[in-house]
C-alpha cells in the first residue's frame, strides 16, 4: 500500500515506533506534512500535486500517527469480506511493525471522496484528536480543507453555506435532503443544521475550483451544499440531478421527488474534458480532502498541517479546464 506515512510523538508517547517509515500498497501518492509558522494566517493552496521528495521526520513527535491518501471509491467500512479501509488495517499494522497495537481511524473521507486519512495506534491519542475536532466544530474553527471542481461557478467568490439537512431512505439509499425551515420537532427527529465555508480559487470553461471547509459533520454535506449553490461537484452522480436548467438558467428541483441519476454535462464541457457522454457517466467525484490542521505537540507549539496531493484524474481535469491557482 504505497502512500502510507507514520509520525511518532504527538502529545507524549504511548507508541514504540517513532520515525517509522512504511511503504503501503494501493493508496496512490503520499500524504505530505507541513509545519506552519506560529501566528501565520496563510491559506494552504489546493493545487499541489507534485511527488513528495522523501519522507519528512518532523521533530517533537512521539505517538505514532499514520496518514494515507485514500483513493476515490474505497469505503471506510462495509460488509464482511468486502475491501474497505478497515479491512486492510490489520495488514498495515503488521507491515509497519506495530505488533499488537491496532490502528484506529481518526479521520477519513467517505467512500466517493478521495484524500487524507488519519490513523493512530494509540487510543489516548485518537481520543484526544477526536476531542480536538469536536471542540473545533463547537468554536467554528475549520480543521479540514477539501478541494472540489464544480459544474458551474458560484455567484460569489466566497461565503458560508447554511442548510438544515436530514437523511431519507429512498430506494435502498440514504440521501441528504434539505429541510426548510426546521422546527424544534425536526431537530429532535434528526434534522441537523449544517455549515460550510467556501472559496472560489479559480474559474474556467464554466467550472470552478472551490476550496471547502465544513464546520459541521453530516453525510454528503459538501455535495448538497454545492448543489444548493446550483454548482454540483463534478462526478456527483447522486445529487446533481437536483439542479435543473431552462433556457440556460439553473434552478433547484424538489429534493424529495428527484431521484439520483448519472450526471449530465453539456456538450461544451464534454469537449473541454475530452469525454463522451458515456465516459462522463463514469466520472469520479471531484472532491478531495486535501488538508487537515492539527494542534502542535505542545500548548504553544506551531500548528501542524497534513497535506494529501490531488489524484491524477483530478489534476487532469484541472488542466483540461484551465483551472490554475491564482
PDB file of C-alpha atoms in Angstrom:
ATOM      1  CA  UNK A   1       0.000   0.000   0.000  1.00  0.00           C
ATOM      2  CA  UNK A   2       2.046   2.910  -1.303  1.00  0.00           C
ATOM      3  CA  UNK A   3       1.423   6.309   0.190  1.00  0.00           C
ATOM      4  CA  UNK A   4       1.483   5.429   3.874  1.00  0.00           C
ATOM      5  CA  UNK A   5       3.469   7.532   6.290  1.00  0.00           C
ATOM      6  CA  UNK A   6       3.984   7.348  10.012  1.00  0.00           C
ATOM      7  CA  UNK A   7       4.756  10.051  12.508  1.00  0.00           C
ATOM      8  CA  UNK A   8       5.595   9.397  16.122  1.00  0.00           C
ATOM      9  CA  UNK A   9       5.287  11.803  19.110  1.00  0.00           C
ATOM     10  CA  UNK A  10       2.064  13.701  19.349  1.00  0.00           C
ATOM     11  CA  UNK A  11       1.177  14.875  22.874  1.00  0.00           C
ATOM     12  CA  UNK A  12       3.506  12.459  24.621  1.00  0.00           C
ATOM     13  CA  UNK A  13       4.243   8.840  23.811  1.00  0.00           C
ATOM     14  CA  UNK A  14       2.459   5.542  24.022  1.00  0.00           C
ATOM     15  CA  UNK A  15       3.891   4.148  20.790  1.00  0.00           C
ATOM     16  CA  UNK A  16       7.116   2.259  20.357  1.00  0.00           C
ATOM     17  CA  UNK A  17       7.854   3.210  16.772  1.00  0.00           C
ATOM     18  CA  UNK A  18       8.898   6.864  16.440  1.00  0.00           C
ATOM     19  CA  UNK A  19      10.136   7.736  12.985  1.00  0.00           C
ATOM     20  CA  UNK A  20       8.914   4.541  11.319  1.00  0.00           C
ATOM     21  CA  UNK A  21       8.744   4.662   7.529  1.00  0.00           C
ATOM     22  CA  UNK A  22       6.350   2.459   5.616  1.00  0.00           C
ATOM     23  CA  UNK A  23       5.534   1.617   2.043  1.00  0.00           C
ATOM     24  CA  UNK A  24       1.905   0.565   1.790  1.00  0.00           C
ATOM     25  CA  UNK A  25       0.414  -0.703  -1.462  1.00  0.00           C
ATOM     26  CA  UNK A  26      -2.568   0.720  -3.274  1.00  0.00           C
ATOM     27  CA  UNK A  27      -3.056   4.118  -1.717  1.00  0.00           C
ATOM     28  CA  UNK A  28      -1.529   6.169  -4.518  1.00  0.00           C
ATOM     29  CA  UNK A  29       0.552   9.231  -3.778  1.00  0.00           C
ATOM     30  CA  UNK A  30       1.862  10.140  -0.358  1.00  0.00           C
ATOM     31  CA  UNK A  31       0.348  12.491   2.156  1.00  0.00           C
ATOM     32  CA  UNK A  32       2.555  15.427   2.991  1.00  0.00           C
ATOM     33  CA  UNK A  33       3.334  17.243   6.198  1.00  0.00           C
ATOM     34  CA  UNK A  34       3.832  20.963   6.580  1.00  0.00           C
ATOM     35  CA  UNK A  35       4.507  22.891   9.756  1.00  0.00           C
ATOM     36  CA  UNK A  36       3.196  26.418   9.543  1.00  0.00           C
ATOM     37  CA  UNK A  37       4.901  29.221  11.481  1.00  0.00           C
ATOM     38  CA  UNK A  38       3.025  30.252  14.584  1.00  0.00           C
ATOM     39  CA  UNK A  39       0.709  33.184  14.003  1.00  0.00           C
ATOM     40  CA  UNK A  40       0.640  32.665  10.258  1.00  0.00           C
ATOM     41  CA  UNK A  41      -2.750  33.055   8.594  1.00  0.00           C
ATOM     42  CA  UNK A  42      -1.609  31.715   5.242  1.00  0.00           C
ATOM     43  CA  UNK A  43      -4.220  29.666   3.431  1.00  0.00           C
ATOM     44  CA  UNK A  44      -2.822  26.403   2.120  1.00  0.00           C
ATOM     45  CA  UNK A  45      -3.052  26.227  -1.668  1.00  0.00           C
ATOM     46  CA  UNK A  46      -5.065  23.309  -3.057  1.00  0.00           C
ATOM     47  CA  UNK A  47      -3.113  22.739  -6.231  1.00  0.00           C
ATOM     48  CA  UNK A  48      -0.025  20.907  -5.060  1.00  0.00           C
ATOM     49  CA  UNK A  49       0.194  17.631  -6.977  1.00  0.00           C
ATOM     50  CA  UNK A  50       3.926  17.122  -7.071  1.00  0.00           C
ATOM     51  CA  UNK A  51       5.648  13.917  -5.921  1.00  0.00           C
ATOM     52  CA  UNK A  52       6.692  14.138  -2.283  1.00  0.00           C
ATOM     53  CA  UNK A  53      10.503  14.446  -2.221  1.00  0.00           C
ATOM     54  CA  UNK A  54      11.190  11.931   0.545  1.00  0.00           C
ATOM     55  CA  UNK A  55       9.730  11.210   3.955  1.00  0.00           C
ATOM     56  CA  UNK A  56       9.996  14.013   6.475  1.00  0.00           C
ATOM     57  CA  UNK A  57      10.680  13.185  10.091  1.00  0.00           C
ATOM     58  CA  UNK A  58       9.097  16.093  11.984  1.00  0.00           C
ATOM     59  CA  UNK A  59      10.768  16.878  15.264  1.00  0.00           C
ATOM     60  CA  UNK A  60       8.930  16.562  18.574  1.00  0.00           C
ATOM     61  CA  UNK A  61       6.581  13.754  17.512  1.00  0.00           C
ATOM     62  CA  UNK A  62       6.343  10.540  19.551  1.00  0.00           C
ATOM     63  CA  UNK A  63       2.945   8.868  19.300  1.00  0.00           C
ATOM     64  CA  UNK A  64       2.514   7.066  16.004  1.00  0.00           C
ATOM     65  CA  UNK A  65       0.184   8.735  13.551  1.00  0.00           C
ATOM     66  CA  UNK A  66      -0.264   7.177  10.129  1.00  0.00           C
ATOM     67  CA  UNK A  67      -1.512   9.146   7.130  1.00  0.00           C
ATOM     68  CA  UNK A  68      -2.825   7.684   3.895  1.00  0.00           C
ATOM     69  CA  UNK A  69      -4.006   9.267   0.685  1.00  0.00           C
ATOM     70  CA  UNK A  70      -7.214   7.281   0.115  1.00  0.00           C
ATOM     71  CA  UNK A  71      -8.362   6.657  -3.452  1.00  0.00           C
ATOM     72  CA  UNK A  72     -11.858   7.613  -4.529  1.00  0.00           C
ATOM     73  CA  UNK A  73     -14.282   4.677  -4.313  1.00  0.00           C
ATOM     74  CA  UNK A  74     -12.750   2.924  -1.286  1.00  0.00           C
ATOM     75  CA  UNK A  75     -15.268   2.804   1.608  1.00  0.00           C
ATOM     76  CA  UNK A  76     -14.165   3.143   5.210  1.00  0.00           C
ATOM     77  CA  UNK A  77     -16.480   0.362   6.417  1.00  0.00           C
ATOM     78  CA  UNK A  78     -18.529  -2.341   4.726  1.00  0.00           C
ATOM     79  CA  UNK A  79     -19.805  -5.886   4.904  1.00  0.00           C
ATOM     80  CA  UNK A  80     -17.547  -8.784   5.943  1.00  0.00           C
ATOM     81  CA  UNK A  81     -15.332  -9.847   3.069  1.00  0.00           C
ATOM     82  CA  UNK A  82     -15.516  -6.509   1.247  1.00  0.00           C
ATOM     83  CA  UNK A  83     -12.417  -4.427   0.559  1.00  0.00           C
ATOM     84  CA  UNK A  84     -12.603  -1.447   2.897  1.00  0.00           C
ATOM     85  CA  UNK A  85     -10.197   0.809   4.712  1.00  0.00           C
ATOM     86  CA  UNK A  86     -10.866  -1.071   7.955  1.00  0.00           C
ATOM     87  CA  UNK A  87     -10.248  -4.429   6.293  1.00  0.00           C
ATOM     88  CA  UNK A  88      -6.653  -3.509   5.380  1.00  0.00           C
ATOM     89  CA  UNK A  89      -5.683  -2.040   8.759  1.00  0.00           C
ATOM     90  CA  UNK A  90      -4.500  -5.338  10.329  1.00  0.00           C
ATOM     91  CA  UNK A  91      -2.141  -5.970   7.405  1.00  0.00           C
ATOM     92  CA  UNK A  92      -0.999  -2.371   7.509  1.00  0.00           C
ATOM     93  CA  UNK A  93      -0.256  -2.623  11.248  1.00  0.00           C
ATOM     94  CA  UNK A  94       1.855  -5.704  10.614  1.00  0.00           C
ATOM     95  CA  UNK A  95       3.757  -4.100   7.742  1.00  0.00           C
ATOM     96  CA  UNK A  96       4.556  -1.122   9.985  1.00  0.00           C
ATOM     97  CA  UNK A  97       5.827  -3.375  12.765  1.00  0.00           C
ATOM     98  CA  UNK A  98       3.246  -2.128  15.255  1.00  0.00           C
ATOM     99  CA  UNK A  99       2.827  -5.579  16.794  1.00  0.00           C
ATOM    100  CA  UNK A 100      -0.288  -5.779  18.954  1.00  0.00           C
ATOM    101  CA  UNK A 101      -1.081  -2.093  18.548  1.00  0.00           C
ATOM    102  CA  UNK A 102      -4.219  -1.759  16.422  1.00  0.00           C
ATOM    103  CA  UNK A 103      -4.624   1.186  14.095  1.00  0.00           C
ATOM    104  CA  UNK A 104      -7.776   3.257  14.605  1.00  0.00           C
ATOM    105  CA  UNK A 105      -9.376   5.613  12.115  1.00  0.00           C
ATOM    106  CA  UNK A 106      -9.259   9.150  13.498  1.00  0.00           C
ATOM    107  CA  UNK A 107     -10.432  10.980  10.380  1.00  0.00           C
ATOM    108  CA  UNK A 108     -11.280   9.731   6.904  1.00  0.00           C
ATOM    109  CA  UNK A 109     -13.316  10.949   3.915  1.00  0.00           C
ATOM    110  CA  UNK A 110     -16.316   8.938   2.735  1.00  0.00           C
ATOM    111  CA  UNK A 111     -16.342   6.293   0.031  1.00  0.00           C
ATOM    112  CA  UNK A 112     -16.722   8.568  -3.003  1.00  0.00           C
ATOM    113  CA  UNK A 113     -14.308  11.192  -1.669  1.00  0.00           C
ATOM    114  CA  UNK A 114     -10.543  10.880  -2.044  1.00  0.00           C
ATOM    115  CA  UNK A 115      -7.902  12.268   0.233  1.00  0.00           C
ATOM    116  CA  UNK A 116      -6.286  12.312   3.619  1.00  0.00           C
ATOM    117  CA  UNK A 117      -6.862   9.527   6.142  1.00  0.00           C
ATOM    118  CA  UNK A 118      -5.532   9.973   9.667  1.00  0.00           C
ATOM    119  CA  UNK A 119      -4.883   6.826  11.737  1.00  0.00           C
ATOM    120  CA  UNK A 120      -3.423   6.280  15.192  1.00  0.00           C
ATOM    121  CA  UNK A 121      -2.165   3.198  17.021  1.00  0.00           C
ATOM    122  CA  UNK A 122      -2.655   4.869  20.400  1.00  0.00           C
ATOM    123  CA  UNK A 123      -6.213   5.006  21.845  1.00  0.00           C
ATOM    124  CA  UNK A 124      -5.359   8.040  24.010  1.00  0.00           C
ATOM    125  CA  UNK A 125      -4.055   9.981  21.027  1.00  0.00           C
ATOM    126  CA  UNK A 126      -7.099   9.027  18.944  1.00  0.00           C
ATOM    127  CA  UNK A 127      -9.417  10.143  21.756  1.00  0.00           C
ATOM    128  CA  UNK A 128      -7.629  13.482  22.201  1.00  0.00           C
ATOM    129  CA  UNK A 129      -7.740  14.173  18.488  1.00  0.00           C
ATOM    130  CA  UNK A 130     -11.466  13.404  18.364  1.00  0.00           C
ATOM    131  CA  UNK A 131     -11.999  15.831  21.256  1.00  0.00           C
ATOM    132  CA  UNK A 132      -9.932  18.431  19.408  1.00  0.00           C
ATOM    133  CA  UNK A 133     -12.068  18.046  16.264  1.00  0.00           C
ATOM    134  CA  UNK A 134     -15.293  18.259  18.328  1.00  0.00           C
ATOM    135  CA  UNK A 135     -14.082  21.383  20.121  1.00  0.00           C
ATOM    136  CA  UNK A 136     -13.100  22.964  16.801  1.00  0.00           C
ATOM    137  CA  UNK A 137     -16.604  22.363  15.432  1.00  0.00           C
ATOM    138  CA  UNK A 138     -18.195  23.930  18.517  1.00  0.00           C
ATOM    139  CA  UNK A 139     -15.982  27.009  18.165  1.00  0.00           C
ATOM    140  CA  UNK A 140     -16.462  27.039  14.362  1.00  0.00           C
ATOM    141  CA  UNK A 141     -12.780  26.663  13.575  1.00  0.00           C
ATOM    142  CA  UNK A 142     -12.226  24.633  10.420  1.00  0.00           C
ATOM    143  CA  UNK A 143      -9.804  21.719  10.671  1.00  0.00           C
ATOM    144  CA  UNK A 144     -10.329  20.171   7.219  1.00  0.00           C
ATOM    145  CA  UNK A 145      -9.926  21.696   3.774  1.00  0.00           C
ATOM    146  CA  UNK A 146     -11.378  19.994   0.711  1.00  0.00           C
ATOM    147  CA  UNK A 147     -10.843  20.763  -2.964  1.00  0.00           C
ATOM    148  CA  UNK A 148     -13.712  20.383  -5.410  1.00  0.00           C
ATOM    149  CA  UNK A 149     -14.295  21.008  -9.093  1.00  0.00           C
ATOM    150  CA  UNK A 150     -17.838  22.210  -9.718  1.00  0.00           C
ATOM    151  CA  UNK A 151     -20.016  22.187 -12.816  1.00  0.00           C
ATOM    152  CA  UNK A 152     -20.926  25.861 -12.702  1.00  0.00           C
ATOM    153  CA  UNK A 153     -19.468  28.869 -10.936  1.00  0.00           C
ATOM    154  CA  UNK A 154     -20.807  30.105  -7.560  1.00  0.00           C
ATOM    155  CA  UNK A 155     -22.421  33.536  -7.629  1.00  0.00           C
ATOM    156  CA  UNK A 156     -19.954  34.884  -5.043  1.00  0.00           C
ATOM    157  CA  UNK A 157     -16.252  34.180  -4.681  1.00  0.00           C
ATOM    158  CA  UNK A 158     -16.512  33.150  -1.044  1.00  0.00           C
ATOM    159  CA  UNK A 159     -19.002  32.827   1.752  1.00  0.00           C
ATOM    160  CA  UNK A 160     -20.928  30.483   4.023  1.00  0.00           C
ATOM    161  CA  UNK A 161     -23.470  27.845   3.090  1.00  0.00           C
ATOM    162  CA  UNK A 162     -26.030  27.009   5.758  1.00  0.00           C
ATOM    163  CA  UNK A 163     -28.734  24.363   5.445  1.00  0.00           C
ATOM    164  CA  UNK A 164     -30.756  22.100   7.686  1.00  0.00           C
ATOM    165  CA  UNK A 165     -30.385  18.533   6.417  1.00  0.00           C
ATOM    166  CA  UNK A 166     -31.984  15.192   7.166  1.00  0.00           C
ATOM    167  CA  UNK A 167     -31.412  11.665   5.882  1.00  0.00           C
ATOM    168  CA  UNK A 168     -34.175   9.981   3.905  1.00  0.00           C
ATOM    169  CA  UNK A 169     -34.099   6.313   2.929  1.00  0.00           C
ATOM    170  CA  UNK A 170     -35.045   6.140  -0.754  1.00  0.00           C
ATOM    171  CA  UNK A 171     -34.758   3.068  -2.978  1.00  0.00           C
ATOM    172  CA  UNK A 172     -32.339   1.444  -0.564  1.00  0.00           C
ATOM    173  CA  UNK A 173     -30.091   4.507  -0.289  1.00  0.00           C
ATOM    174  CA  UNK A 174     -29.788   7.170   2.409  1.00  0.00           C
ATOM    175  CA  UNK A 175     -29.951  10.613   0.816  1.00  0.00           C
ATOM    176  CA  UNK A 176     -29.356  14.002   2.415  1.00  0.00           C
ATOM    177  CA  UNK A 177     -32.413  16.221   1.947  1.00  0.00           C
ATOM    178  CA  UNK A 178     -32.706  19.933   2.880  1.00  0.00           C
ATOM    179  CA  UNK A 179     -35.378  20.928   5.403  1.00  0.00           C
ATOM    180  CA  UNK A 180     -36.607  24.500   5.294  1.00  0.00           C
ATOM    181  CA  UNK A 181     -37.224  25.876   7.835  1.00  0.00           C
ATOM    182  CA  UNK A 182     -36.633  23.206  10.501  1.00  0.00           C
ATOM    183  CA  UNK A 183     -38.934  23.076  13.503  1.00  0.00           C
ATOM    184  CA  UNK A 184     -37.936  22.017  17.006  1.00  0.00           C
ATOM    185  CA  UNK A 185     -39.594  18.683  16.281  1.00  0.00           C
ATOM    186  CA  UNK A 186     -37.472  18.323  13.136  1.00  0.00           C
ATOM    187  CA  UNK A 187     -34.294  18.871  15.155  1.00  0.00           C
ATOM    188  CA  UNK A 188     -35.361  16.260  17.703  1.00  0.00           C
ATOM    189  CA  UNK A 189     -36.059  13.816  14.883  1.00  0.00           C
ATOM    190  CA  UNK A 190     -32.596  14.018  13.373  1.00  0.00           C
ATOM    191  CA  UNK A 191     -32.568  17.180  11.267  1.00  0.00           C
ATOM    192  CA  UNK A 192     -29.202  18.907  11.641  1.00  0.00           C
ATOM    193  CA  UNK A 193     -28.180  22.470  10.915  1.00  0.00           C
ATOM    194  CA  UNK A 194     -25.064  22.338   8.726  1.00  0.00           C
ATOM    195  CA  UNK A 195     -22.485  24.961   7.819  1.00  0.00           C
ATOM    196  CA  UNK A 196     -19.579  25.150   5.363  1.00  0.00           C
ATOM    197  CA  UNK A 197     -17.196  27.849   4.210  1.00  0.00           C
ATOM    198  CA  UNK A 198     -16.395  28.050   0.515  1.00  0.00           C
ATOM    199  CA  UNK A 199     -13.891  29.984  -1.528  1.00  0.00           C
ATOM    200  CA  UNK A 200     -13.544  30.023  -5.306  1.00  0.00           C
ATOM    201  CA  UNK A 201      -9.880  29.526  -6.164  1.00  0.00           C
ATOM    202  CA  UNK A 202     -10.098  29.574  -9.975  1.00  0.00           C
ATOM    203  CA  UNK A 203     -12.670  29.557 -12.778  1.00  0.00           C
ATOM    204  CA  UNK A 204     -12.621  28.406 -16.377  1.00  0.00           C
ATOM    205  CA  UNK A 205     -14.750  26.695 -19.020  1.00  0.00           C
ATOM    206  CA  UNK A 206     -17.878  27.277 -16.945  1.00  0.00           C
ATOM    207  CA  UNK A 207     -16.415  25.400 -13.972  1.00  0.00           C
ATOM    208  CA  UNK A 208     -14.736  26.366 -10.719  1.00  0.00           C
ATOM    209  CA  UNK A 209     -12.054  25.064  -8.418  1.00  0.00           C
ATOM    210  CA  UNK A 210     -13.546  25.534  -4.949  1.00  0.00           C
ATOM    211  CA  UNK A 211     -11.977  25.238  -1.513  1.00  0.00           C
ATOM    212  CA  UNK A 212     -14.474  23.895   1.037  1.00  0.00           C
ATOM    213  CA  UNK A 213     -14.204  23.847   4.821  1.00  0.00           C
ATOM    214  CA  UNK A 214     -17.046  22.077   6.640  1.00  0.00           C
ATOM    215  CA  UNK A 215     -17.809  23.304  10.164  1.00  0.00           C
ATOM    216  CA  UNK A 216     -20.326  20.544  10.843  1.00  0.00           C
ATOM    217  CA  UNK A 217     -20.411  16.839  10.046  1.00  0.00           C
ATOM    218  CA  UNK A 218     -23.241  15.321   8.019  1.00  0.00           C
ATOM    219  CA  UNK A 219     -23.267  12.676   5.265  1.00  0.00           C
ATOM    220  CA  UNK A 220     -22.776  14.228   1.800  1.00  0.00           C
ATOM    221  CA  UNK A 221     -22.833  17.710   3.343  1.00  0.00           C
ATOM    222  CA  UNK A 222     -20.414  19.298   0.880  1.00  0.00           C
ATOM    223  CA  UNK A 223     -22.084  17.777  -2.179  1.00  0.00           C
ATOM    224  CA  UNK A 224     -25.508  19.010  -1.092  1.00  0.00           C
ATOM    225  CA  UNK A 225     -24.157  22.445  -0.174  1.00  0.00           C
ATOM    226  CA  UNK A 226     -22.713  22.896  -3.661  1.00  0.00           C
ATOM    227  CA  UNK A 227     -25.994  21.741  -5.219  1.00  0.00           C
ATOM    228  CA  UNK A 228     -27.727  24.468  -3.196  1.00  0.00           C
ATOM    229  CA  UNK A 229     -25.318  26.887  -4.896  1.00  0.00           C
ATOM    230  CA  UNK A 230     -26.512  25.444  -8.246  1.00  0.00           C
ATOM    231  CA  UNK A 231     -22.962  24.204  -8.815  1.00  0.00           C
ATOM    232  CA  UNK A 232     -22.855  20.436  -8.298  1.00  0.00           C
ATOM    233  CA  UNK A 233     -19.483  18.785  -7.815  1.00  0.00           C
ATOM    234  CA  UNK A 234     -18.133  17.236 -10.995  1.00  0.00           C
ATOM    235  CA  UNK A 235     -18.760  13.490 -10.899  1.00  0.00           C
ATOM    236  CA  UNK A 236     -21.648  13.785  -8.415  1.00  0.00           C
ATOM    237  CA  UNK A 237     -23.995  11.088  -9.697  1.00  0.00           C
ATOM    238  CA  UNK A 238     -26.194  11.275  -6.592  1.00  0.00           C
ATOM    239  CA  UNK A 239     -27.247  14.885  -6.043  1.00  0.00           C
ATOM    240  CA  UNK A 240     -26.517  16.736  -9.313  1.00  0.00           C
ATOM    241  CA  UNK A 241     -29.945  15.750 -10.701  1.00  0.00           C
ATOM    242  CA  UNK A 242     -31.468  18.247  -8.255  1.00  0.00           C
ATOM    243  CA  UNK A 243     -30.202  21.107 -10.450  1.00  0.00           C
ATOM    244  CA  UNK A 244     -32.389  21.742 -13.493  1.00  0.00           C
ATOM    245  CA  UNK A 245     -31.810  24.075 -16.426  1.00  0.00           C
ATOM    246  CA  UNK A 246     -34.301  26.012 -18.567  1.00  0.00           C
ATOM    247  CA  UNK A 247     -33.065  28.395 -21.290  1.00  0.00           C
ATOM    248  CA  UNK A 248     -29.647  28.429 -19.703  1.00  0.00           C
ATOM    249  CA  UNK A 249     -30.950  29.312 -16.245  1.00  0.00           C
ATOM    250  CA  UNK A 250     -30.355  26.915 -13.383  1.00  0.00           C
ATOM    251  CA  UNK A 251     -32.865  26.187 -10.619  1.00  0.00           C
ATOM    252  CA  UNK A 252     -33.366  23.701  -7.801  1.00  0.00           C
ATOM    253  CA  UNK A 253     -35.722  20.784  -8.245  1.00  0.00           C
ATOM    254  CA  UNK A 254     -37.551  19.356  -5.206  1.00  0.00           C
ATOM    255  CA  UNK A 255     -35.111  17.024  -3.466  1.00  0.00           C
ATOM    256  CA  UNK A 256     -37.872  14.702  -2.264  1.00  0.00           C
ATOM    257  CA  UNK A 257     -39.059  13.945  -5.790  1.00  0.00           C
ATOM    258  CA  UNK A 258     -35.698  13.916  -7.594  1.00  0.00           C
ATOM    259  CA  UNK A 259     -34.042  10.516  -7.835  1.00  0.00           C
ATOM    260  CA  UNK A 260     -30.267  10.091  -8.237  1.00  0.00           C
ATOM    261  CA  UNK A 261     -29.020   9.618 -11.789  1.00  0.00           C
ATOM    262  CA  UNK A 262     -25.772   9.884 -13.687  1.00  0.00           C
ATOM    263  CA  UNK A 263     -24.574  13.463 -14.003  1.00  0.00           C
ATOM    264  CA  UNK A 264     -25.326  15.026 -17.392  1.00  0.00           C
ATOM    265  CA  UNK A 265     -22.745  17.511 -18.705  1.00  0.00           C
ATOM    266  CA  UNK A 266     -23.325  19.914 -21.581  1.00  0.00           C
ATOM    267  CA  UNK A 267     -21.549  19.438 -24.894  1.00  0.00           C
ATOM    268  CA  UNK A 268     -19.117  22.297 -24.404  1.00  0.00           C
ATOM    269  CA  UNK A 269     -17.903  20.884 -21.096  1.00  0.00           C
ATOM    270  CA  UNK A 270     -17.587  17.396 -22.580  1.00  0.00           C
ATOM    271  CA  UNK A 271     -15.365  18.826 -25.322  1.00  0.00           C
ATOM    272  CA  UNK A 272     -13.136  20.561 -22.782  1.00  0.00           C
ATOM    273  CA  UNK A 273     -12.805  17.328 -20.808  1.00  0.00           C
ATOM    274  CA  UNK A 274     -12.320  15.228 -23.970  1.00  0.00           C
ATOM    275  CA  UNK A 275     -15.053  12.851 -22.805  1.00  0.00           C
ATOM    276  CA  UNK A 276     -18.023  11.156 -24.410  1.00  0.00           C
ATOM    277  CA  UNK A 277     -21.373  11.181 -22.551  1.00  0.00           C
ATOM    278  CA  UNK A 278     -20.861   7.532 -21.584  1.00  0.00           C
ATOM    279  CA  UNK A 279     -17.406   8.310 -20.213  1.00  0.00           C
ATOM    280  CA  UNK A 280     -18.780  11.288 -18.285  1.00  0.00           C
ATOM    281  CA  UNK A 281     -21.298   8.947 -16.662  1.00  0.00           C
ATOM    282  CA  UNK A 282     -18.332   7.135 -15.085  1.00  0.00           C
ATOM    283  CA  UNK A 283     -16.514  10.294 -13.985  1.00  0.00           C
ATOM    284  CA  UNK A 284     -15.296  10.015 -10.349  1.00  0.00           C
ATOM    285  CA  UNK A 285     -16.394  12.533  -7.773  1.00  0.00           C
ATOM    286  CA  UNK A 286     -14.017  15.511  -7.830  1.00  0.00           C
ATOM    287  CA  UNK A 287     -13.999  16.074  -4.080  1.00  0.00           C
ATOM    288  CA  UNK A 288     -10.690  15.621  -2.257  1.00  0.00           C
ATOM    289  CA  UNK A 289      -9.748  16.008   1.410  1.00  0.00           C
ATOM    290  CA  UNK A 290      -6.573  17.964   0.836  1.00  0.00           C
ATOM    291  CA  UNK A 291      -5.511  19.193   4.263  1.00  0.00           C
ATOM    292  CA  UNK A 292      -6.013  18.533   7.972  1.00  0.00           C
ATOM    293  CA  UNK A 293      -4.988  21.057  10.612  1.00  0.00           C
ATOM    294  CA  UNK A 294      -3.818  19.627  13.954  1.00  0.00           C
ATOM    295  CA  UNK A 295      -2.528  21.301  17.098  1.00  0.00           C
ATOM    296  CA  UNK A 296       1.172  21.235  17.806  1.00  0.00           C
ATOM    297  CA  UNK A 297       2.832  18.769  20.192  1.00  0.00           C
ATOM    298  CA  UNK A 298       2.900  21.372  22.997  1.00  0.00           C
ATOM    299  CA  UNK A 299       0.411  24.089  24.012  1.00  0.00           C
ATOM    300  CA  UNK A 300       2.425  26.928  22.413  1.00  0.00           C
ATOM    301  CA  UNK A 301       3.799  24.924  19.502  1.00  0.00           C
ATOM    302  CA  UNK A 302       3.025  25.811  15.912  1.00  0.00           C
ATOM    303  CA  UNK A 303       0.041  24.031  14.345  1.00  0.00           C
ATOM    304  CA  UNK A 304       0.660  21.123  12.011  1.00  0.00           C
ATOM    305  CA  UNK A 305      -0.781  20.636   8.533  1.00  0.00           C
ATOM    306  CA  UNK A 306      -1.042  17.250   6.858  1.00  0.00           C
ATOM    307  CA  UNK A 307      -1.416  17.518   3.089  1.00  0.00           C
ATOM    308  CA  UNK A 308      -2.582  14.939   0.536  1.00  0.00           C
ATOM    309  CA  UNK A 309      -1.760  15.577  -3.145  1.00  0.00           C
ATOM    310  CA  UNK A 310      -4.566  15.531  -5.684  1.00  0.00           C
ATOM    311  CA  UNK A 311      -5.408  12.328  -7.593  1.00  0.00           C
ATOM    312  CA  UNK A 312      -4.169  12.147 -11.180  1.00  0.00           C
ATOM    313  CA  UNK A 313      -7.695  12.334 -12.659  1.00  0.00           C
ATOM    314  CA  UNK A 314      -8.343  15.487 -10.606  1.00  0.00           C
ATOM    315  CA  UNK A 315      -5.152  17.101 -11.895  1.00  0.00           C
ATOM    316  CA  UNK A 316      -6.037  16.122 -15.467  1.00  0.00           C
ATOM    317  CA  UNK A 317      -9.443  17.787 -15.116  1.00  0.00           C
ATOM    318  CA  UNK A 318      -7.841  20.989 -13.835  1.00  0.00           C
ATOM    319  CA  UNK A 319      -5.519  21.018 -16.831  1.00  0.00           C
ATOM    320  CA  UNK A 320      -8.341  20.383 -19.317  1.00  0.00           C
ATOM    321  CA  UNK A 321     -10.456  23.179 -17.844  1.00  0.00           C
ATOM    322  CA  UNK A 322      -7.594  25.652 -17.470  1.00  0.00           C
ATOM    323  CA  UNK A 323      -8.099  25.915 -13.715  1.00  0.00           C
ATOM    324  CA  UNK A 324      -4.962  27.242 -12.112  1.00  0.00           C
ATOM    325  CA  UNK A 325      -4.383  28.654  -8.660  1.00  0.00           C
ATOM    326  CA  UNK A 326      -4.141  32.456  -8.777  1.00  0.00           C
TER     327      UNK A 326
END
